[in-house]
PDB file of C-alpha atoms in Angstrom:
ATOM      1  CA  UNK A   1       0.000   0.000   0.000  1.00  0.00           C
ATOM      2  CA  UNK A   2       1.199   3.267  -0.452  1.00  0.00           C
ATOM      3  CA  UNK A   3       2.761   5.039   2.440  1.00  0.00           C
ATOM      4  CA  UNK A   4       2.450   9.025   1.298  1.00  0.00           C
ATOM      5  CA  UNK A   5      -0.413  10.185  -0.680  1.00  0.00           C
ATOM      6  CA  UNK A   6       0.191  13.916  -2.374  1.00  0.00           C
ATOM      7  CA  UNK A   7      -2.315  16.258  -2.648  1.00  0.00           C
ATOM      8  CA  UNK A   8      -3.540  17.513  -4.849  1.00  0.00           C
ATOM      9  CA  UNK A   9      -3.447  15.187  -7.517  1.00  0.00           C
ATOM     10  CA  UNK A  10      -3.429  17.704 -10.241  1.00  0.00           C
ATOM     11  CA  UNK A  11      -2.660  21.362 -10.019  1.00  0.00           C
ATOM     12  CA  UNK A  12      -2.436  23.981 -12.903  1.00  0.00           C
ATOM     13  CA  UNK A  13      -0.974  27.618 -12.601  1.00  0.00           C
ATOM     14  CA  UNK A  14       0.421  30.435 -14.955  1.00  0.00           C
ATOM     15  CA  UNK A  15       4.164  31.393 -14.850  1.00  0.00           C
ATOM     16  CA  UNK A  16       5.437  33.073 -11.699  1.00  0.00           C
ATOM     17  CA  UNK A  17       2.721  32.025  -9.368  1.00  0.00           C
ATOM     18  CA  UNK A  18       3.593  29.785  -6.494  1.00  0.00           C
ATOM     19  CA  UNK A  19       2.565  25.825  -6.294  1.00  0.00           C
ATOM     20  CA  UNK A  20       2.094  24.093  -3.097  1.00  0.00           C
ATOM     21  CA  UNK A  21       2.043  20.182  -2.800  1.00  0.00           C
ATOM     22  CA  UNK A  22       1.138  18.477   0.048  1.00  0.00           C
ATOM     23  CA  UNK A  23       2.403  14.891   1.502  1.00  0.00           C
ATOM     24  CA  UNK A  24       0.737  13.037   3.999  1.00  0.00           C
ATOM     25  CA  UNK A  25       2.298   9.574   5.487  1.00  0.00           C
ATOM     26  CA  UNK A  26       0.608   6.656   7.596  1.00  0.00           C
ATOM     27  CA  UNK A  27       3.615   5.629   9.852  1.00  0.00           C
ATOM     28  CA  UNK A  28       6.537   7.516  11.490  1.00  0.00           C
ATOM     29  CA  UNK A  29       9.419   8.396   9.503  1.00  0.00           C
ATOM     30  CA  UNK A  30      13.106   8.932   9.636  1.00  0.00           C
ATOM     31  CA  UNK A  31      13.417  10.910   6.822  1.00  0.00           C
ATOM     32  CA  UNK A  32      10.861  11.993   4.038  1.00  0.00           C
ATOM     33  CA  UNK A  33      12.528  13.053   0.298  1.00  0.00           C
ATOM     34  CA  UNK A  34      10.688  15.030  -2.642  1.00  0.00           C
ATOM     35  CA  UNK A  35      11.407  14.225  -6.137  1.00  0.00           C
ATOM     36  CA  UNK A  36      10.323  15.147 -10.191  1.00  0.00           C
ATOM     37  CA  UNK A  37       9.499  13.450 -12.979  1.00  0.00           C
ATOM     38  CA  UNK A  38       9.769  14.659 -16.597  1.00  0.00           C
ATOM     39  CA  UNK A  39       7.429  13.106 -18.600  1.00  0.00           C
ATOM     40  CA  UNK A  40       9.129  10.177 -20.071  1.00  0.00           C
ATOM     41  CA  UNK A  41      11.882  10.734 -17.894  1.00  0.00           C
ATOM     42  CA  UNK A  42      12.685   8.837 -14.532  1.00  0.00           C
ATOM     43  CA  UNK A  43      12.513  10.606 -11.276  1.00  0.00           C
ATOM     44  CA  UNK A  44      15.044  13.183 -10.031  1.00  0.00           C
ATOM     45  CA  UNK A  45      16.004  13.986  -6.184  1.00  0.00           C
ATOM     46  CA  UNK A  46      14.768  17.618  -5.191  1.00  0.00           C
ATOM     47  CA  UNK A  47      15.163  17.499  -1.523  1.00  0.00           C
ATOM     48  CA  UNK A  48      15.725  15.603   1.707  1.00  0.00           C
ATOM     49  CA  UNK A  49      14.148  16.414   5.500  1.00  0.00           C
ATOM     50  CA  UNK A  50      15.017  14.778   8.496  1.00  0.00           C
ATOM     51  CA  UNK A  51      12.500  13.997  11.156  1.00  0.00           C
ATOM     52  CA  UNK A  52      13.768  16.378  13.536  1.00  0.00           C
ATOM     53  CA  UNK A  53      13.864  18.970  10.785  1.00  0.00           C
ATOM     54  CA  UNK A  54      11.263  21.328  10.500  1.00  0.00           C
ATOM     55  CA  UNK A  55      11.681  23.067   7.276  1.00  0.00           C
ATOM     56  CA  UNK A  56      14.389  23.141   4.085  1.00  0.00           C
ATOM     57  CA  UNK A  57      15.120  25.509   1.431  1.00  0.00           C
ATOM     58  CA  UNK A  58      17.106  24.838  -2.240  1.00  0.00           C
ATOM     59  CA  UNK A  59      16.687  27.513  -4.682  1.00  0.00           C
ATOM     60  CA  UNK A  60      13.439  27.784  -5.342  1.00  0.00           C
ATOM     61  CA  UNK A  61      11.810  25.232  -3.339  1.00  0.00           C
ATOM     62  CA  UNK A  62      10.752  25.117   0.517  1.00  0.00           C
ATOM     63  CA  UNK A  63      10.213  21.541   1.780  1.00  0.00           C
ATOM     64  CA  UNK A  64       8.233  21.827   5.482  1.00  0.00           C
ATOM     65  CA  UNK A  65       7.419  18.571   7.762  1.00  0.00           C
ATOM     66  CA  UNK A  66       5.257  18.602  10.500  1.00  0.00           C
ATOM     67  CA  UNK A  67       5.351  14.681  12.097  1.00  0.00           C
ATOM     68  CA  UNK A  68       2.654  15.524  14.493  1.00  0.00           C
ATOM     69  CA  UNK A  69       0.667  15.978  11.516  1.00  0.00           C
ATOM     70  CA  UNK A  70       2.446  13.023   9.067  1.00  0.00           C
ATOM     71  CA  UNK A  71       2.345  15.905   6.313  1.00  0.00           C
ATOM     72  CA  UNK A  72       4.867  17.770   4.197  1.00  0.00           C
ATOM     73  CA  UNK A  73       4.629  20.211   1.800  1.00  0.00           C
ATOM     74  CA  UNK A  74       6.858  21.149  -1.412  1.00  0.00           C
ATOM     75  CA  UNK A  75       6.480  25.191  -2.019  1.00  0.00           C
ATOM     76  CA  UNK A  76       7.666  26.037  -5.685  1.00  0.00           C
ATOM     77  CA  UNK A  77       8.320  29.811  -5.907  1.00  0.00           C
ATOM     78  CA  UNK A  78       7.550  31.794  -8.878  1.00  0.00           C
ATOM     79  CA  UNK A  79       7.027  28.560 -10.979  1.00  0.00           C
ATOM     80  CA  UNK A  80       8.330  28.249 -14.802  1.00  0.00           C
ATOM     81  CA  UNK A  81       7.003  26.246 -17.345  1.00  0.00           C
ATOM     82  CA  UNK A  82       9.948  23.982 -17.013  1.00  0.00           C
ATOM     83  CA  UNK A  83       8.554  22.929 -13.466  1.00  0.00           C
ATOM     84  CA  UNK A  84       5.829  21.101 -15.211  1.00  0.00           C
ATOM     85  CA  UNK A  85       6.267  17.787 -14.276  1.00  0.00           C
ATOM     86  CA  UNK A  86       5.048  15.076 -11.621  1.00  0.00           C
ATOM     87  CA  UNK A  87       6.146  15.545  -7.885  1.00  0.00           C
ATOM     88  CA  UNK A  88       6.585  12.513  -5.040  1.00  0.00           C
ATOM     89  CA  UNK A  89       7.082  12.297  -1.860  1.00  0.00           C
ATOM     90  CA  UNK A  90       9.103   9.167  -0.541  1.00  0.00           C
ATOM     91  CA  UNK A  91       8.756   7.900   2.761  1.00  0.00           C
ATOM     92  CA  UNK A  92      10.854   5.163   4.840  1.00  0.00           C
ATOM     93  CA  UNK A  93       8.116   4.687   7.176  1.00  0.00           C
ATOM     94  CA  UNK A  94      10.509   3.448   9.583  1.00  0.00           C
ATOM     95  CA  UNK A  95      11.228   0.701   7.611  1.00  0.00           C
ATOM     96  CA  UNK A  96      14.292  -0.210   5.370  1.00  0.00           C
ATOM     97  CA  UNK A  97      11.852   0.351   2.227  1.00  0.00           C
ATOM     98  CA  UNK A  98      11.732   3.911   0.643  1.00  0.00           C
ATOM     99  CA  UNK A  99       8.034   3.844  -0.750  1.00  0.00           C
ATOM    100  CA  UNK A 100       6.628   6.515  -3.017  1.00  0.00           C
ATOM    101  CA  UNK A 101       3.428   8.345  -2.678  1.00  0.00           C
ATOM    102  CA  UNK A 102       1.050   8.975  -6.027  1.00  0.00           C
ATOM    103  CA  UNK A 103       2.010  11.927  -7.220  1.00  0.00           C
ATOM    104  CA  UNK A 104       1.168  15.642  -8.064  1.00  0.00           C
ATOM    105  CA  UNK A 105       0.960  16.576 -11.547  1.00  0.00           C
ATOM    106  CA  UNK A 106       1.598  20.096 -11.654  1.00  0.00           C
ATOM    107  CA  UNK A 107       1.034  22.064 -15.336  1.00  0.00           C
ATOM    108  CA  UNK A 108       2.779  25.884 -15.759  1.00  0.00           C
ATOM    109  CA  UNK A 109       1.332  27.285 -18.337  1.00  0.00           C
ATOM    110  CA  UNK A 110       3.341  30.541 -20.010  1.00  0.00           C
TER     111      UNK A 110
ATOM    112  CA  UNK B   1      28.954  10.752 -14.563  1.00  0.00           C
ATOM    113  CA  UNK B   2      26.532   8.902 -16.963  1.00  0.00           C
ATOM    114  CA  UNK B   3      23.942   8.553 -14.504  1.00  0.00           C
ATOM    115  CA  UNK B   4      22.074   5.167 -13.829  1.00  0.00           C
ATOM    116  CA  UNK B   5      22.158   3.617 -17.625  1.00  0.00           C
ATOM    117  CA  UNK B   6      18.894   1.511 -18.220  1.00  0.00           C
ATOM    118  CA  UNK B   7      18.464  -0.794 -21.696  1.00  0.00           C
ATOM    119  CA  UNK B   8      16.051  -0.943 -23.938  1.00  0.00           C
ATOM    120  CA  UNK B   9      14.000   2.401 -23.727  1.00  0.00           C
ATOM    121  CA  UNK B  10      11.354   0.464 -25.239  1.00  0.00           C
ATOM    122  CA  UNK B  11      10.571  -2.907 -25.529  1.00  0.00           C
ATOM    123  CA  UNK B  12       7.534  -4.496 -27.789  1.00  0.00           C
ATOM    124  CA  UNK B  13       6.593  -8.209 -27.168  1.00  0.00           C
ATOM    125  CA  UNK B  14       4.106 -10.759 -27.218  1.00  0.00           C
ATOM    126  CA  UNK B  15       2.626 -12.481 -24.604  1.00  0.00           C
ATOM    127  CA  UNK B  16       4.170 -15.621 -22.988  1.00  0.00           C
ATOM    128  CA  UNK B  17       7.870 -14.056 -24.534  1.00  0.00           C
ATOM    129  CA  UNK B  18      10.897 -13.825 -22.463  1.00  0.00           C
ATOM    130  CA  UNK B  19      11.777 -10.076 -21.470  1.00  0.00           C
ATOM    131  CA  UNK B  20      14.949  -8.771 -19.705  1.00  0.00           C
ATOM    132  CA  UNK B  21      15.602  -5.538 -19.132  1.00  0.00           C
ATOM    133  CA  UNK B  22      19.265  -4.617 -18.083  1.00  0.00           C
ATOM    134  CA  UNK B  23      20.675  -1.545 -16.100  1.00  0.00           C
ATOM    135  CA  UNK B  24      24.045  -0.218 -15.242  1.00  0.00           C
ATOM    136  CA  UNK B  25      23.819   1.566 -11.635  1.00  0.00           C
ATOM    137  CA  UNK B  26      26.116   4.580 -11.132  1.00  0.00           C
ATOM    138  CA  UNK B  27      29.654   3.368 -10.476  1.00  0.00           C
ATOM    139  CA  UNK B  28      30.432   3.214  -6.468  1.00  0.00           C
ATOM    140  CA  UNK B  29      26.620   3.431  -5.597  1.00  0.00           C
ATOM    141  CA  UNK B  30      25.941   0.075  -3.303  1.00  0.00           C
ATOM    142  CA  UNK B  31      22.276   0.240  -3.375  1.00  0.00           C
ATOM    143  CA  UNK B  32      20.288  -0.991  -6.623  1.00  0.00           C
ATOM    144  CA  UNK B  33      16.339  -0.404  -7.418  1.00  0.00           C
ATOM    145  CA  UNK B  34      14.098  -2.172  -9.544  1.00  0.00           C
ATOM    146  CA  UNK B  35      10.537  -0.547  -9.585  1.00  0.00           C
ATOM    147  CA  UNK B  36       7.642  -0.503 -11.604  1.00  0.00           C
ATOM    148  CA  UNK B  37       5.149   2.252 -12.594  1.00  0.00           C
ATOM    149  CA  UNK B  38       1.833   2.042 -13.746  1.00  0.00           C
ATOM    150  CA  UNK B  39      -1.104   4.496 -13.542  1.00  0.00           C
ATOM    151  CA  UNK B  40      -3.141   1.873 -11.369  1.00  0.00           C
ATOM    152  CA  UNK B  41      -0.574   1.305  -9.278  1.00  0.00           C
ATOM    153  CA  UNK B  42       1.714   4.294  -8.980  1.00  0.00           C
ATOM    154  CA  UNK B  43       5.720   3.311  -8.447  1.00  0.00           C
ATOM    155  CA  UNK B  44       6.137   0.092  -6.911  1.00  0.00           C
ATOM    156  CA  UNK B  45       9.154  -1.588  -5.346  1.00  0.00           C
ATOM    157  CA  UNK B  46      10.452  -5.180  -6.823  1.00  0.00           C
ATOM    158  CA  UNK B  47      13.370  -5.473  -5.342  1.00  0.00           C
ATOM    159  CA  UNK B  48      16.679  -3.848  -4.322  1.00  0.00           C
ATOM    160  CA  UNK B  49      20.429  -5.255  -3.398  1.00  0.00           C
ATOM    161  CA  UNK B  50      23.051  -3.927  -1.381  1.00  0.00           C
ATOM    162  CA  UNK B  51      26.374  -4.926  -2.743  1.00  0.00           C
ATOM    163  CA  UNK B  52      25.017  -7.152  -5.539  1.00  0.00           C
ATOM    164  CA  UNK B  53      23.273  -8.908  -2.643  1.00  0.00           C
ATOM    165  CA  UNK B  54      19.285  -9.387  -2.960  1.00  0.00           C
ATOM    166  CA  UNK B  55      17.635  -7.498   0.033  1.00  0.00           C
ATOM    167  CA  UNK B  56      14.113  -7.289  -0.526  1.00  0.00           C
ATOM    168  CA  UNK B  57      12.432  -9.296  -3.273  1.00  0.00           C
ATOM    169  CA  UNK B  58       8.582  -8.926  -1.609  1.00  0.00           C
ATOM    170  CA  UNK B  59       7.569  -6.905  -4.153  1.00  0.00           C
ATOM    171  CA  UNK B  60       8.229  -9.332  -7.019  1.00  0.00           C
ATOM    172  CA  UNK B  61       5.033 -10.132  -8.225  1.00  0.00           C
ATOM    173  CA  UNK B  62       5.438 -13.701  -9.334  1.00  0.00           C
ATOM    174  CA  UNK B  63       7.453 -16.298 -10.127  1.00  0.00           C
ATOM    175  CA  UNK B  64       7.986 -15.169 -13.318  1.00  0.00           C
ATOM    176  CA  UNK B  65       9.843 -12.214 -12.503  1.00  0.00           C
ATOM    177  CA  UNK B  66      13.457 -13.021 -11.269  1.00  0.00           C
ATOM    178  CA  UNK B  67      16.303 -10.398 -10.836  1.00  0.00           C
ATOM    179  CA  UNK B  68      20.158 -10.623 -11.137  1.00  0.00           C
ATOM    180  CA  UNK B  69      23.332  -8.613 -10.069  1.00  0.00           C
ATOM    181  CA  UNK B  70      26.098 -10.676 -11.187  1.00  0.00           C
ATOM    182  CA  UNK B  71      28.504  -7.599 -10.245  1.00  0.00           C
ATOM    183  CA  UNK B  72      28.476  -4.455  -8.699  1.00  0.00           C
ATOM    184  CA  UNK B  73      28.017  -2.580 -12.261  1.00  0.00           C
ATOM    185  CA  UNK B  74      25.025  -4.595 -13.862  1.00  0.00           C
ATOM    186  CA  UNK B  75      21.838  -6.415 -13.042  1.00  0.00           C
ATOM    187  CA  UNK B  76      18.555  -7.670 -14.537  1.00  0.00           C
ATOM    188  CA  UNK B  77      15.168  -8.058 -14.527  1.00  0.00           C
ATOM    189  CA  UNK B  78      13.534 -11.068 -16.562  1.00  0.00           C
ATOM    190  CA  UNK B  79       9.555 -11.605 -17.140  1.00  0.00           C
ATOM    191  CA  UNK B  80       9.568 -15.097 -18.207  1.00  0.00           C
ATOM    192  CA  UNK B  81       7.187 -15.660 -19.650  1.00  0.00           C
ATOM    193  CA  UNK B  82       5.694 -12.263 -20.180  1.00  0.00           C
ATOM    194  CA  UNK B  83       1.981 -11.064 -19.684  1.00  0.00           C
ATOM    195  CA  UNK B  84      -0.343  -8.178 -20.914  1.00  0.00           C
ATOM    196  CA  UNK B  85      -0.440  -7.230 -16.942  1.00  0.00           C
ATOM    197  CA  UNK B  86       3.395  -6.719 -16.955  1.00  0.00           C
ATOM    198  CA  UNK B  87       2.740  -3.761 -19.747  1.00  0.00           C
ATOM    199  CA  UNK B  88       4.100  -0.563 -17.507  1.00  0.00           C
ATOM    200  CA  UNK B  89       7.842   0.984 -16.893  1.00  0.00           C
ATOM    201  CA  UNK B  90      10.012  -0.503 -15.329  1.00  0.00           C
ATOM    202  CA  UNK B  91      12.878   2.056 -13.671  1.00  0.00           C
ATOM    203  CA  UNK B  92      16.403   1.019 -11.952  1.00  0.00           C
ATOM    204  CA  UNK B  93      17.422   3.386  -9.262  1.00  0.00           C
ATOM    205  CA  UNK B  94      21.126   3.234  -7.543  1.00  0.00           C
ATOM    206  CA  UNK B  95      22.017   5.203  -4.089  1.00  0.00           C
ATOM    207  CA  UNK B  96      25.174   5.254  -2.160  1.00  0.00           C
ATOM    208  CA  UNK B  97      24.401   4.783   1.438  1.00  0.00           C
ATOM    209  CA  UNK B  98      25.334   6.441   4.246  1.00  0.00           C
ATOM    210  CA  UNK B  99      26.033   4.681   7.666  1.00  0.00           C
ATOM    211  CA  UNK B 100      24.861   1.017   6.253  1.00  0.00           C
ATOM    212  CA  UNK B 101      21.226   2.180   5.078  1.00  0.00           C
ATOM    213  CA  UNK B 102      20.330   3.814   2.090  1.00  0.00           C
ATOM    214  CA  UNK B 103      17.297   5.703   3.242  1.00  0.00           C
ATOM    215  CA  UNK B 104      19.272   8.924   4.274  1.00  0.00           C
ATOM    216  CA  UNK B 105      20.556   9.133   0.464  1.00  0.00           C
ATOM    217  CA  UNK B 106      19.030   9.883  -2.769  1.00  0.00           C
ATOM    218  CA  UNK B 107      17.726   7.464  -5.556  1.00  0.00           C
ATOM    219  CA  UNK B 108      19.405   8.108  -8.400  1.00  0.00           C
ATOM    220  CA  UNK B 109      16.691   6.820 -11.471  1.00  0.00           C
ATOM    221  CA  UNK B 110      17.395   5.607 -14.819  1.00  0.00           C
ATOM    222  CA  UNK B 111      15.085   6.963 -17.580  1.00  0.00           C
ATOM    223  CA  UNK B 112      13.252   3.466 -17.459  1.00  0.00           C
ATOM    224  CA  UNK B 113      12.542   0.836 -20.156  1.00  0.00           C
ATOM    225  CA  UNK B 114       8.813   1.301 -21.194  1.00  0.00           C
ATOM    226  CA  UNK B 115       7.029  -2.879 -21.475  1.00  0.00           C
ATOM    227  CA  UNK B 116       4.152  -3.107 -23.779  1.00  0.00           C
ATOM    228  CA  UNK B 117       3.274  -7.331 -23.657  1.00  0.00           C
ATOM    229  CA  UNK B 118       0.638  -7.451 -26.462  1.00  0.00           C
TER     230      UNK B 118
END
């Protein structure tokens, strides 16, 4: 079964507005990881939180995690038309398996 | 660095045919990932290795699907024999772990091999 399940599951915007993604997980968690996926591509590592970390930055991106809740959520700042593409979030769930969540596809239109 | 190298791109066959799809994991990496997306079924985890060892294999379907890493710079994954229901993409990952466990590292993905079984 899937152990992180984005929302939402589709999300269209124009150029230079902001997207937010959301991630919520079943179990506890050592670490939770955001990734992208070009269509036709395979997926590409964005960012990495720890459990005891609360929120990360990388460019434009903002990762947050809030384990009392079992959410995260992926901020893309001023969004391009290249950021259209299909976002997970991974989750260990305290197990040795990273597991993916189903996806958001986001669409930037120009 | 090449990246994680996955062969063919696409692969066309009928059913109740032998498939094997190949991959060459980023050299050093320890950790190797076989999953499989679908829309049903989102990504899915086969089956991984740490040092060419098999891991996990839970998430192998069935019987027919079997998965080799002769050495640390190759593996495969064979359908044999191949089914319409195995028609999806099939992606190797590699990560180089930190500490013994991969989970605090990246997946590094291939571009995948894309499995129509007619």
């Amino acid at each position: 079964s899937q152990q992180g399940e984005e929302d939402p599951q589709a999300l269209s915007i124009q150029e230079g507005e902001n997207a937010t993604m959301n991630c919520s997980y079943k179990t506890s968690i050592n670490n939770l990881q955001w990734y992208r996926q070009n269509s036709g591509r395979g997926l590409v590592h964005l960012i990495l939180i720890r459990s005891n970390e609360r929120e990360k930055h990388s460019g434009r991106l903002r990762v947050t995690l809030d384990t009392s809740k079992k959410s995260s959520s992926l901020l893309i700042t001023a969004s391009r038309a290249a950021d259209t593409a299909s976002y997970f979030c991974a989750t260990d769930g305290g197990t040795d398996k990273l597991i993916f969540g189903t996806g958001t596809r986001l669409q930037v239109f120009p | 660095d090449a990246g994680v190298i996955q062969s063919p791109r696409h692969e066309v066959t009928e059913m109740g045919q032998e498939v094997t799809l190949r991959c060459k994991p980023i050299s050093g990496h320890d950790y190797l990932f076989w999953y499989r997306q679908t829309m049903m079924r989102g990504l899915e985890l086969l089956i991984y290795f740490n040092n060419n060892v098999p891991i996990d294999d839970s998430g192998m379907p069935e019987d027919r699907f079997s998965a080799k890493m002769p050495n640390a710079s190759f593996s495969t994954l064979k359908i044999q024999p191949s089914e319409p229901r195995d028609s999806a993409v099939y992606f190797c990952a590699s990560s180089l772990s930190r500490e013994g466990w991969y989970g605090d590292s990246p997946l590094h993905f291939g571009n995948g091999t894309r499995l129509t079984v007619t």
